[in-house]
Amino acid sequence: MITLLEAGLLVFIVLSALMTAILRDVLAAIIVFGAYSLGMAVLWIVLRAPDVGLTEAAVGAGIMTVLLLVSIARTTRLTGIELRPVEINWGVAALCGLFVLAILATVPALPDMGQTVGNPVFGEIYNHYVTMAYEQTHVENVVTAILVAYRGFDTLGEATVVFTAGVAVLTVLRREVDA
Amino acid sequence: MSDGRTYVESPIIMATVRLVAPFVLTYGLFITLHGASSPGGGFQGGVIVASVIVMLSFAYGIDPTWEWLDKRVLVGITSGGIAVFAALALGPILLGTGGDFLELGSYPVIPNPWKYGIELVEVGIAMTVAGVVIVLFFQLARGAMPPGGSPYAKPSAQRVPSRSRGEAAQPGTESADQSGDETADQTGHEVSDEPVDRTDTPTDADSSATDSGRSTPVDDGSDRPSPADEGDDRR
Amino acid sequence: MMELLTTHYNYVVFAVLLGIGLYMIIDDENLVKKVIGLNVFQTGIFLFFITISVRDGGLPAVGKGSESAYVNPLPHVLILTAIVVGVSLTALALALVVRIHEEYGSIREDVVVEVLEDE
């Protein structure tokens, strides 16, 4: 059953996502997007994913907002915040509506929220991770155990992706002196 | 520079940041090191550590903070993080104790090798993430500056060579001969009759030389040693 | 229908977020807002993953493995890494936007297209 907190958060998230889409002013959109990320971070905590919540708060609400802000700081003429909406292109909106309906059509086939019966996620692998993680790795936080031990190869590649992104940004923004 | 437009020196922000920064840094390190026993880990901790630098640059200005940062340290932690991770992953194989790739539990001597291996990997991840986030922030904040008004071109462009060299050489043993090849290619690219003396298979060297010349112009510029860089970049 | 909504509400939000993100990616002329749209789309998918890992009365998977009522930690791991990769990719996209601004003097798609047509 949905709790009041969850319902409030979900409404907040959907509304702030809508506002992000509708606001014409980029600065306003970024600020609302920061609020959206923060709402998401709280939702992750409510859904009992503290690791994800911590990451979302630090990365999504913190660093992401900062990166968006600094990248518009010099590319957009900022003259205060205006709250004008964009003109909605109803053709595209209808297309996106169709897309949403197509996804909604698959929703009834998904397992009920919070139920483990008929939820393929709670299978043998789940049992193995949850019961064996401490025994095998002596790490209390199962998320960390999976991240580094069971799926370490994945994480190594991932760290490389982050590194590569840094190199790629340096490459893209490398300045030709006196070009 | 053109920073004066957006940067306003505020004693309140400066004092607050000076007060808060060490605590944030400590929190980031705590999240990183305590990731094994409580929610947290390298990714989150790294980002929080990086946010200290972001905070400092908001308080003291982006350009002064960038000038203040030692770029060698920055590059060191960024590539060092990957190197730590890769070294720890390869360690069990290289030590010959019968461990597989990434089997951290097979390290001898260390008590509780899984746990401390995982902690070390987390530290490596945190180093890389922190370094990359700092680089991303400064690049995006400074990248859009109007051409000509770029103070970063000269001081940091000279440090780029030593930086990328360190990256190429660090990750593990198997890339060592590769980076050697690369430098040979580069000198071959500049002075045409060098590679014949240097490498025993001229055809191979030739093809790879043209390859590197064609596909990676950026590499070409940044990998050269700094004295040559001076003249070349100005042109 | 109502019953479906009470047991699947997060999935509905997930679908709506994907729609909003898609709209921003397709229609918004501002490239930075396109990037934000990409992120909204992405967080929608995160919501799907985290929702599917929840179980009633489940605790966060921190402990010594004695209790069995943990939420599923595996999707958390996937999303954790996806968030970090997401921010790296966003930064790269923003770098490209900054670069486009340098070349064409605008971060609006229509203006960039106009400049390109003039050339």
GROMACS .gro file of N, CA and C in nm, chain B residues 28-178:
model
  453
  207GLY      N    1   3.380   1.266   0.333
  207GLY     CA    2   3.404   1.192   0.210
  207GLY      C    3   3.496   1.073   0.233
  208LEU      N    4   3.602   1.097   0.310
  208LEU     CA    5   3.695   0.987   0.338
  208LEU      C    6   3.626   0.878   0.420
  209PHE      N    7   3.542   0.921   0.514
  209PHE     CA    8   3.469   0.824   0.596
  209PHE      C    9   3.380   0.738   0.509
  210ILE      N   10   3.305   0.804   0.420
  210ILE     CA   11   3.213   0.730   0.332
  210ILE      C   12   3.293   0.629   0.249
  211THR      N   13   3.411   0.673   0.202
  211THR     CA   14   3.492   0.583   0.120
  211THR      C   15   3.540   0.464   0.201
  212LEU      N   16   3.597   0.492   0.318
  212LEU     CA   17   3.664   0.385   0.392
  212LEU      C   18   3.566   0.298   0.469
  213HIS      N   19   3.450   0.354   0.498
  213HIS     CA   20   3.353   0.277   0.575
  213HIS      C   21   3.251   0.209   0.485
  214GLY      N   22   3.275   0.213   0.354
  214GLY     CA   23   3.178   0.157   0.261
  214GLY      C   24   3.155   0.010   0.278
  215ALA      N   25   3.249  -0.059   0.345
  215ALA     CA   26   3.232  -0.203   0.360
  215ALA      C   27   3.131  -0.237   0.468
  216SER      N   28   3.115  -0.151   0.565
  216SER     CA   29   3.029  -0.185   0.678
  216SER      C   30   2.901  -0.103   0.684
  217SER      N   31   2.892   0.002   0.606
  217SER     CA   32   2.771   0.083   0.608
  217SER      C   33   2.750   0.134   0.466
  218PRO      N   34   2.632   0.187   0.437
  218PRO     CA   35   2.611   0.240   0.302
  218PRO      C   36   2.719   0.342   0.266
  219GLY      N   37   2.763   0.334   0.145
  219GLY     CA   38   2.870   0.423   0.101
  219GLY      C   39   2.968   0.344   0.017
  220GLY      N   40   3.076   0.408  -0.018
  220GLY     CA   41   3.175   0.340  -0.100
  220GLY      C   42   3.253   0.439  -0.182
  221GLY      N   43   3.332   0.386  -0.271
  221GLY     CA   44   3.424   0.468  -0.346
  221GLY      C   45   3.357   0.574  -0.431
  222PHE      N   46   3.249   0.538  -0.496
  222PHE     CA   47   3.186   0.634  -0.586
  222PHE      C   48   3.133   0.755  -0.510
  223GLN      N   49   3.058   0.725  -0.404
  223GLN     CA   50   3.000   0.836  -0.328
  223GLN      C   51   3.110   0.918  -0.260
  224GLY      N   52   3.202   0.847  -0.194
  224GLY     CA   53   3.309   0.916  -0.122
  224GLY      C   54   3.391   1.002  -0.216
  225GLY      N   55   3.422   0.949  -0.333
  225GLY     CA   56   3.501   1.025  -0.429
  225GLY      C   57   3.431   1.153  -0.470
  226VAL      N   58   3.302   1.142  -0.493
  226VAL     CA   59   3.228   1.262  -0.534
  226VAL      C   60   3.225   1.364  -0.422
  227ILE      N   61   3.210   1.317  -0.297
  227ILE     CA   62   3.205   1.411  -0.186
  227ILE      C   63   3.341   1.479  -0.168
  228VAL      N   64   3.448   1.401  -0.183
  228VAL     CA   65   3.581   1.462  -0.175
  228VAL      C   66   3.598   1.566  -0.284
  229ALA      N   67   3.551   1.533  -0.404
  229ALA     CA   68   3.564   1.630  -0.514
  229ALA      C   69   3.483   1.755  -0.487
  230SER      N   70   3.371   1.737  -0.417
  230SER     CA   71   3.288   1.854  -0.394
  230SER      C   72   3.356   1.955  -0.301
  231VAL      N   73   3.456   1.910  -0.225
  231VAL     CA   74   3.532   2.006  -0.145
  231VAL      C   75   3.600   2.106  -0.236
  232ILE      N   76   3.662   2.053  -0.341
  232ILE     CA   77   3.731   2.142  -0.436
  232ILE      C   78   3.631   2.232  -0.506
  233VAL      N   79   3.515   2.176  -0.541
  233VAL     CA   80   3.413   2.257  -0.607
  233VAL      C   81   3.369   2.371  -0.515
  234MET      N   82   3.352   2.337  -0.388
  234MET     CA   83   3.314   2.439  -0.290
  234MET      C   84   3.420   2.548  -0.281
  235LEU      N   85   3.545   2.505  -0.271
  235LEU     CA   86   3.655   2.602  -0.262
  235LEU      C   87   3.654   2.694  -0.382
  236SER      N   88   3.628   2.638  -0.499
  236SER     CA   89   3.636   2.722  -0.617
  236SER      C   90   3.515   2.815  -0.626
  237PHE      N   91   3.406   2.778  -0.563
  237PHE     CA   92   3.295   2.873  -0.558
  237PHE      C   93   3.328   2.989  -0.465
  238ALA      N   94   3.399   2.958  -0.356
  238ALA     CA   95   3.428   3.062  -0.261
  238ALA      C   96   3.542   3.152  -0.308
  239TYR      N   97   3.645   3.091  -0.365
  239TYR     CA   98   3.766   3.169  -0.395
  239TYR      C   99   3.784   3.196  -0.542
  240GLY      N  100   3.687   3.160  -0.624
  240GLY     CA  101   3.700   3.183  -0.766
  240GLY      C  102   3.753   3.060  -0.837
  241ILE      N  103   3.702   3.034  -0.955
  241ILE     CA  104   3.737   2.911  -1.024
  241ILE      C  105   3.881   2.915  -1.075
  242ASP      N  106   3.919   3.029  -1.133
  242ASP     CA  107   4.055   3.037  -1.189
  242ASP      C  108   4.163   3.030  -1.082
  243PRO      N  109   4.151   3.106  -0.972
  243PRO     CA  110   4.255   3.094  -0.869
  243PRO      C  111   4.267   2.953  -0.814
  244THR      N  112   4.152   2.886  -0.798
  244THR     CA  113   4.158   2.750  -0.744
  244THR      C  114   4.227   2.657  -0.841
  245TRP      N  115   4.198   2.675  -0.970
  245TRP     CA  116   4.262   2.590  -1.072
  245TRP      C  117   4.413   2.613  -1.073
  246GLU      N  118   4.452   2.741  -1.058
  246GLU     CA  119   4.595   2.771  -1.055
  246GLU      C  120   4.659   2.710  -0.931
  247TRP      N  121   4.582   2.710  -0.823
  247TRP     CA  122   4.636   2.662  -0.695
  247TRP      C  123   4.655   2.511  -0.696
  248LEU      N  124   4.566   2.441  -0.766
  248LEU     CA  125   4.574   2.295  -0.768
  248LEU      C  126   4.701   2.249  -0.838
  249ASP      N  127   4.763   2.148  -0.780
  249ASP     CA  128   4.877   2.087  -0.849
  249ASP      C  129   4.825   1.983  -0.947
  250LYS      N  130   4.842   2.013  -1.076
  250LYS     CA  131   4.782   1.925  -1.176
  250LYS      C  132   4.844   1.786  -1.174
  251ARG      N  133   4.971   1.779  -1.130
  251ARG     CA  134   5.034   1.646  -1.126
  251ARG      C  135   4.969   1.558  -1.022
  252VAL      N  136   4.932   1.620  -0.910
  252VAL     CA  137   4.860   1.543  -0.807
  252VAL      C  138   4.725   1.497  -0.862
  253LEU      N  139   4.659   1.589  -0.931
  253LEU     CA  140   4.528   1.558  -0.988
  253LEU      C  141   4.536   1.439  -1.083
  254VAL      N  142   4.632   1.446  -1.173
  254VAL     CA  143   4.649   1.337  -1.269
  254VAL      C  144   4.694   1.211  -1.197
  255GLY      N  145   4.777   1.232  -1.094
  255GLY     CA  146   4.825   1.117  -1.018
  255GLY      C  147   4.711   1.041  -0.954
  256ILE      N  148   4.618   1.111  -0.889
  256ILE     CA  149   4.511   1.037  -0.823
  256ILE      C  150   4.414   0.979  -0.927
  257THR      N  151   4.393   1.051  -1.037
  257THR     CA  152   4.297   1.001  -1.134
  257THR      C  153   4.345   0.870  -1.197
  258SER      N  154   4.468   0.873  -1.248
  258SER     CA  155   4.516   0.750  -1.311
  258SER      C  156   4.564   0.652  -1.206
  259GLY      N  157   4.609   0.704  -1.092
  259GLY     CA  158   4.653   0.615  -0.985
  259GLY      C  159   4.540   0.528  -0.934
  260GLY      N  160   4.419   0.582  -0.931
  260GLY     CA  161   4.306   0.504  -0.884
  260GLY      C  162   4.283   0.381  -0.970
  261ILE      N  163   4.282   0.403  -1.101
  261ILE     CA  164   4.266   0.291  -1.194
  261ILE      C  165   4.382   0.194  -1.176
  262ALA      N  166   4.502   0.251  -1.159
  262ALA     CA  167   4.620   0.164  -1.146
  262ALA      C  168   4.610   0.078  -1.021
  263VAL      N  169   4.562   0.137  -0.911
  263VAL     CA  170   4.547   0.059  -0.788
  263VAL      C  171   4.448  -0.055  -0.810
  264PHE      N  172   4.337  -0.021  -0.872
  264PHE     CA  173   4.234  -0.122  -0.898
  264PHE      C  174   4.290  -0.234  -0.987
  265ALA      N  175   4.352  -0.193  -1.095
  265ALA     CA  176   4.403  -0.293  -1.190
  265ALA      C  177   4.513  -0.377  -1.126
  266ALA      N  178   4.598  -0.311  -1.047
  266ALA     CA  179   4.706  -0.386  -0.983
  266ALA      C  180   4.651  -0.488  -0.884
  267LEU      N  181   4.549  -0.444  -0.807
  267LEU     CA  182   4.489  -0.536  -0.711
  267LEU      C  183   4.420  -0.651  -0.784
  268ALA      N  184   4.362  -0.620  -0.901
  268ALA     CA  185   4.293  -0.725  -0.976
  268ALA      C  186   4.393  -0.825  -1.032
  269LEU      N  187   4.506  -0.774  -1.078
  269LEU     CA  188   4.606  -0.862  -1.139
  269LEU      C  189   4.692  -0.933  -1.035
  270GLY      N  190   4.698  -0.875  -0.916
  270GLY     CA  191   4.785  -0.927  -0.813
  270GLY      C  192   4.776  -1.077  -0.790
  271PRO      N  193   4.656  -1.131  -0.769
  271PRO     CA  194   4.645  -1.275  -0.742
  271PRO      C  195   4.707  -1.361  -0.852
  272ILE      N  196   4.701  -1.314  -0.976
  272ILE     CA  197   4.762  -1.393  -1.084
  272ILE      C  198   4.914  -1.382  -1.077
  273LEU      N  199   4.960  -1.256  -1.060
  273LEU     CA  200   5.105  -1.234  -1.065
  273LEU      C  201   5.177  -1.297  -0.947
  274LEU      N  202   5.110  -1.301  -0.831
  274LEU     CA  203   5.175  -1.356  -0.714
  274LEU      C  204   5.192  -1.507  -0.723
  275GLY      N  205   5.116  -1.568  -0.812
  275GLY     CA  206   5.131  -1.712  -0.829
  275GLY      C  207   5.078  -1.795  -0.714
  276THR      N  208   4.980  -1.740  -0.642
  276THR     CA  209   4.922  -1.817  -0.533
  276THR      C  210   4.800  -1.895  -0.578
  277GLY      N  211   4.780  -1.900  -0.707
  277GLY     CA  212   4.668  -1.979  -0.758
  277GLY      C  213   4.537  -1.904  -0.762
  278GLY      N  214   4.544  -1.772  -0.743
  278GLY     CA  215   4.421  -1.695  -0.746
  278GLY      C  216   4.385  -1.656  -0.888
  279ASP      N  217   4.256  -1.622  -0.908
  279ASP     CA  218   4.211  -1.576  -1.038
  279ASP      C  219   4.212  -1.424  -1.040
  280PHE      N  220   4.183  -1.371  -1.157
  280PHE     CA  221   4.170  -1.227  -1.174
  280PHE      C  222   4.068  -1.174  -1.074
  281LEU      N  223   4.106  -1.071  -1.000
  281LEU     CA  224   4.018  -1.006  -0.904
  281LEU      C  225   3.982  -1.091  -0.783
  282GLU      N  226   4.050  -1.205  -0.765
  282GLU     CA  227   4.018  -1.286  -0.647
  282GLU      C  228   4.098  -1.231  -0.529
  283LEU      N  229   4.042  -1.128  -0.469
  283LEU     CA  230   4.117  -1.055  -0.367
  283LEU      C  231   4.146  -1.142  -0.245
  284GLY      N  232   4.065  -1.244  -0.224
  284GLY     CA  233   4.082  -1.327  -0.105
  284GLY      C  234   4.207  -1.412  -0.107
  285SER      N  235   4.274  -1.419  -0.221
  285SER     CA  236   4.389  -1.509  -0.229
  285SER      C  237   4.520  -1.439  -0.198
  286TYR      N  238   4.513  -1.314  -0.152
  286TYR     CA  239   4.637  -1.248  -0.112
  286TYR      C  240   4.692  -1.314   0.014
  287PRO      N  241   4.819  -1.348   0.015
  287PRO     CA  242   4.877  -1.407   0.136
  287PRO      C  243   4.911  -1.299   0.238
  288VAL      N  244   4.949  -1.341   0.355
  288VAL     CA  245   4.999  -1.256   0.463
  288VAL      C  246   4.892  -1.165   0.524
  289ILE      N  247   4.826  -1.083   0.438
  289ILE     CA  248   4.732  -0.985   0.491
  289ILE      C  249   4.620  -1.056   0.566
  290PRO      N  250   4.587  -1.009   0.686
  290PRO     CA  251   4.472  -1.069   0.754
  290PRO      C  252   4.342  -1.024   0.689
  291ASN      N  253   4.250  -1.114   0.676
  291ASN     CA  254   4.120  -1.084   0.618
  291ASN      C  255   4.131  -1.018   0.480
  292PRO      N  256   4.195  -1.088   0.386
  292PRO     CA  257   4.228  -1.023   0.258
  292PRO      C  258   4.107  -0.974   0.181
  293TRP      N  259   3.994  -1.044   0.190
  293TRP     CA  260   3.878  -0.997   0.113
  293TRP      C  261   3.838  -0.858   0.156
  294LYS      N  262   3.822  -0.843   0.287
  294LYS     CA  263   3.771  -0.715   0.337
  294LYS      C  264   3.867  -0.601   0.305
  295TYR      N  265   3.996  -0.621   0.333
  295TYR     CA  266   4.088  -0.509   0.311
  295TYR      C  267   4.117  -0.490   0.163
  296GLY      N  268   4.109  -0.598   0.087
  296GLY     CA  269   4.121  -0.583  -0.058
  296GLY      C  270   4.008  -0.497  -0.112
  297ILE      N  271   3.887  -0.526  -0.065
  297ILE     CA  272   3.772  -0.448  -0.111
  297ILE      C  273   3.787  -0.302  -0.069
  298GLU      N  274   3.834  -0.281   0.054
  298GLU     CA  275   3.855  -0.143   0.099
  298GLU      C  276   3.954  -0.070   0.008
  299LEU      N  277   4.061  -0.140  -0.026
  299LEU     CA  278   4.162  -0.076  -0.111
  299LEU      C  279   4.106  -0.045  -0.249
  300VAL      N  280   4.027  -0.138  -0.302
  300VAL     CA  281   3.965  -0.112  -0.432
  300VAL      C  282   3.875   0.009  -0.423
  301GLU      N  283   3.801   0.018  -0.312
  301GLU     CA  284   3.714   0.135  -0.294
  301GLU      C  285   3.796   0.263  -0.293
  302VAL      N  286   3.911   0.259  -0.228
  302VAL     CA  287   3.997   0.378  -0.225
  302VAL      C  288   4.040   0.413  -0.368
  303GLY      N  289   4.074   0.309  -0.445
  303GLY     CA  290   4.113   0.334  -0.584
  303GLY      C  291   4.001   0.398  -0.662
  304ILE      N  292   3.880   0.343  -0.646
  304ILE     CA  293   3.765   0.399  -0.717
  304ILE      C  294   3.745   0.545  -0.675
  305ALA      N  295   3.754   0.569  -0.544
  305ALA     CA  296   3.733   0.705  -0.495
  305ALA      C  297   3.834   0.801  -0.555
  306MET      N  298   3.960   0.757  -0.565
  306MET     CA  299   4.063   0.843  -0.623
  306MET      C  300   4.027   0.880  -0.765
  307THR      N  301   3.992   0.779  -0.845
  307THR     CA  302   3.961   0.807  -0.985
  307THR      C  303   3.840   0.898  -0.996
  308VAL      N  304   3.733   0.865  -0.922
  308VAL     CA  305   3.611   0.944  -0.934
  308VAL      C  306   3.636   1.087  -0.890
  309ALA      N  307   3.707   1.105  -0.777
  309ALA     CA  308   3.734   1.240  -0.730
  309ALA      C  309   3.812   1.318  -0.834
  310GLY      N  310   3.918   1.256  -0.886
  310GLY     CA  311   4.000   1.326  -0.985
  310GLY      C  312   3.921   1.363  -1.108
  311VAL      N  313   3.842   1.266  -1.157
  311VAL     CA  314   3.768   1.293  -1.281
  311VAL      C  315   3.663   1.401  -1.258
  312VAL      N  316   3.594   1.396  -1.145
  312VAL     CA  317   3.491   1.498  -1.121
  312VAL      C  318   3.553   1.636  -1.112
  313ILE      N  319   3.669   1.645  -1.046
  313ILE     CA  320   3.736   1.775  -1.038
  313ILE      C  321   3.774   1.824  -1.178
  314VAL      N  322   3.830   1.732  -1.257
  314VAL     CA  323   3.870   1.771  -1.394
  314VAL      C  324   3.748   1.813  -1.474
  315LEU      N  325   3.639   1.736  -1.464
  315LEU     CA  326   3.519   1.770  -1.541
  315LEU      C  327   3.468   1.908  -1.501
  316PHE      N  328   3.466   1.932  -1.371
  316PHE     CA  329   3.415   2.062  -1.325
  316PHE      C  330   3.498   2.175  -1.381
  317PHE      N  331   3.629   2.166  -1.367
  317PHE     CA  332   3.711   2.278  -1.412
  317PHE      C  333   3.710   2.291  -1.564
  318GLN      N  334   3.708   2.180  -1.633
  318GLN     CA  335   3.706   2.189  -1.778
  318GLN      C  336   3.579   2.256  -1.827
  319LEU      N  337   3.465   2.214  -1.769
  319LEU     CA  338   3.339   2.273  -1.814
  319LEU      C  339   3.330   2.420  -1.772
  320ALA      N  340   3.382   2.451  -1.654
  320ALA     CA  341   3.370   2.588  -1.607
  320ALA      C  342   3.461   2.681  -1.685
  321ARG      N  343   3.574   2.629  -1.730
  321ARG     CA  344   3.671   2.716  -1.798
  321ARG      C  345   3.669   2.697  -1.948
  322GLY      N  346   3.607   2.591  -1.993
  322GLY     CA  347   3.616   2.557  -2.135
  322GLY      C  348   3.547   2.655  -2.226
  323ALA      N  349   3.442   2.718  -2.176
  323ALA     CA  350   3.363   2.803  -2.265
  323ALA      C  351   3.415   2.944  -2.271
  324MET      N  352   3.534   2.964  -2.220
  324MET     CA  353   3.585   3.100  -2.222
  324MET      C  354   3.612   3.145  -2.364
  325PRO      N  355   3.592   3.274  -2.390
  325PRO     CA  356   3.614   3.322  -2.526
  325PRO      C  357   3.758   3.298  -2.568
  326PRO      N  358   3.780   3.262  -2.695
  326PRO     CA  359   3.915   3.237  -2.742
  326PRO      C  360   4.001   3.362  -2.724
  327GLY      N  361   4.123   3.342  -2.688
  327GLY     CA  362   4.210   3.456  -2.665
  327GLY      C  363   4.213   3.494  -2.518
  328GLY      N  364   4.100   3.481  -2.450
  328GLY     CA  365   4.095   3.515  -2.309
  328GLY      C  366   4.118   3.396  -2.221
  329SER      N  367   4.200   3.304  -2.270
  329SER     CA  368   4.216   3.180  -2.196
  329SER      C  369   4.348   3.176  -2.124
  330PRO      N  370   4.344   3.193  -1.993
  330PRO     CA  371   4.470   3.191  -1.920
  330PRO      C  372   4.525   3.051  -1.902
  331TYR      N  373   4.440   2.952  -1.933
  331TYR     CA  374   4.483   2.817  -1.899
  331TYR      C  375   4.571   2.756  -2.006
  332ALA      N  376   4.567   2.813  -2.123
  332ALA     CA  377   4.638   2.750  -2.234
  332ALA      C  378   4.785   2.729  -2.204
  333LYS      N  379   4.852   2.833  -2.149
  333LYS     CA  380   4.996   2.818  -2.137
  333LYS      C  381   5.041   2.732  -2.018
  334PRO      N  382   5.002   2.767  -1.897
  334PRO     CA  383   5.058   2.687  -1.787
  334PRO      C  384   5.017   2.541  -1.790
  335SER      N  385   4.891   2.512  -1.822
  335SER     CA  386   4.851   2.372  -1.813
  335SER      C  387   4.886   2.295  -1.939
  336ALA      N  388   4.894   2.363  -2.053
  336ALA     CA  389   4.928   2.292  -2.175
  336ALA      C  390   5.067   2.230  -2.166
  337GLN      N  391   5.151   2.295  -2.085
  337GLN     CA  392   5.285   2.238  -2.072
  337GLN      C  393   5.287   2.118  -1.980
  338ARG      N  394   5.190   2.114  -1.892
  338ARG     CA  395   5.191   2.001  -1.800
  338ARG      C  396   5.125   1.880  -1.861
  339VAL      N  397   5.046   1.903  -1.964
  339VAL     CA  398   4.976   1.791  -2.027
  339VAL      C  399   5.068   1.676  -2.066
  340PRO      N  400   5.185   1.706  -2.128
  340PRO     CA  401   5.269   1.594  -2.172
  340PRO      C  402   5.307   1.499  -2.059
  341SER      N  403   5.361   1.554  -1.950
  341SER     CA  404   5.406   1.467  -1.842
  341SER      C  405   5.288   1.389  -1.788
  342ARG      N  406   5.174   1.454  -1.789
  342ARG     CA  407   5.053   1.394  -1.739
  342ARG      C  408   5.014   1.269  -1.819
  343SER      N  409   5.001   1.286  -1.950
  343SER     CA  410   4.951   1.175  -2.029
  343SER      C  411   5.056   1.064  -2.038
  344ARG      N  412   5.181   1.103  -2.024
  344ARG     CA  413   5.284   1.001  -2.022
  344ARG      C  414   5.267   0.910  -1.901
  345GLY      N  415   5.242   0.975  -1.787
  345GLY     CA  416   5.223   0.898  -1.665
  345GLY      C  417   5.105   0.803  -1.678
  346GLU      N  418   4.998   0.849  -1.741
  346GLU     CA  419   4.881   0.764  -1.759
  346GLU      C  420   4.914   0.642  -1.842
  347ALA      N  421   4.987   0.668  -1.948
  347ALA     CA  422   5.014   0.558  -2.040
  347ALA      C  423   5.100   0.452  -1.974
  348ALA      N  424   5.192   0.497  -1.890
  348ALA     CA  425   5.286   0.402  -1.834
  348ALA      C  426   5.230   0.326  -1.716
  349GLN      N  427   5.133   0.387  -1.645
  349GLN     CA  428   5.096   0.328  -1.518
  349GLN      C  429   5.014   0.199  -1.522
  350PRO      N  430   4.905   0.192  -1.599
  350PRO     CA  431   4.815   0.079  -1.576
  350PRO      C  432   4.878  -0.057  -1.611
  351GLY      N  433   4.941  -0.115  -1.515
  351GLY     CA  434   4.983  -0.254  -1.526
  351GLY      C  435   5.106  -0.274  -1.611
  352THR      N  436   5.148  -0.399  -1.617
  352THR     CA  437   5.272  -0.429  -1.684
  352THR      C  438   5.252  -0.449  -1.833
  353GLU      N  439   5.136  -0.495  -1.874
  353GLU     CA  440   5.120  -0.535  -2.014
  353GLU      C  441   5.117  -0.416  -2.107
  354SER      N  442   5.092  -0.297  -2.052
  354SER     CA  443   5.087  -0.181  -2.139
  354SER      C  444   5.222  -0.114  -2.151
  355ALA      N  445   5.320  -0.167  -2.079
  355ALA     CA  446   5.450  -0.100  -2.076
  355ALA      C  447   5.513  -0.096  -2.215
  356ASP      N  448   5.512  -0.211  -2.284
  356ASP     CA  449   5.576  -0.213  -2.415
  356ASP      C  450   5.494  -0.135  -2.515
  357GLN      N  451   5.364  -0.126  -2.490
  357GLN     CA  452   5.279  -0.052  -2.579
  357GLN      C  453   5.315   0.096  -2.578
   0.00000   0.00000   0.00000
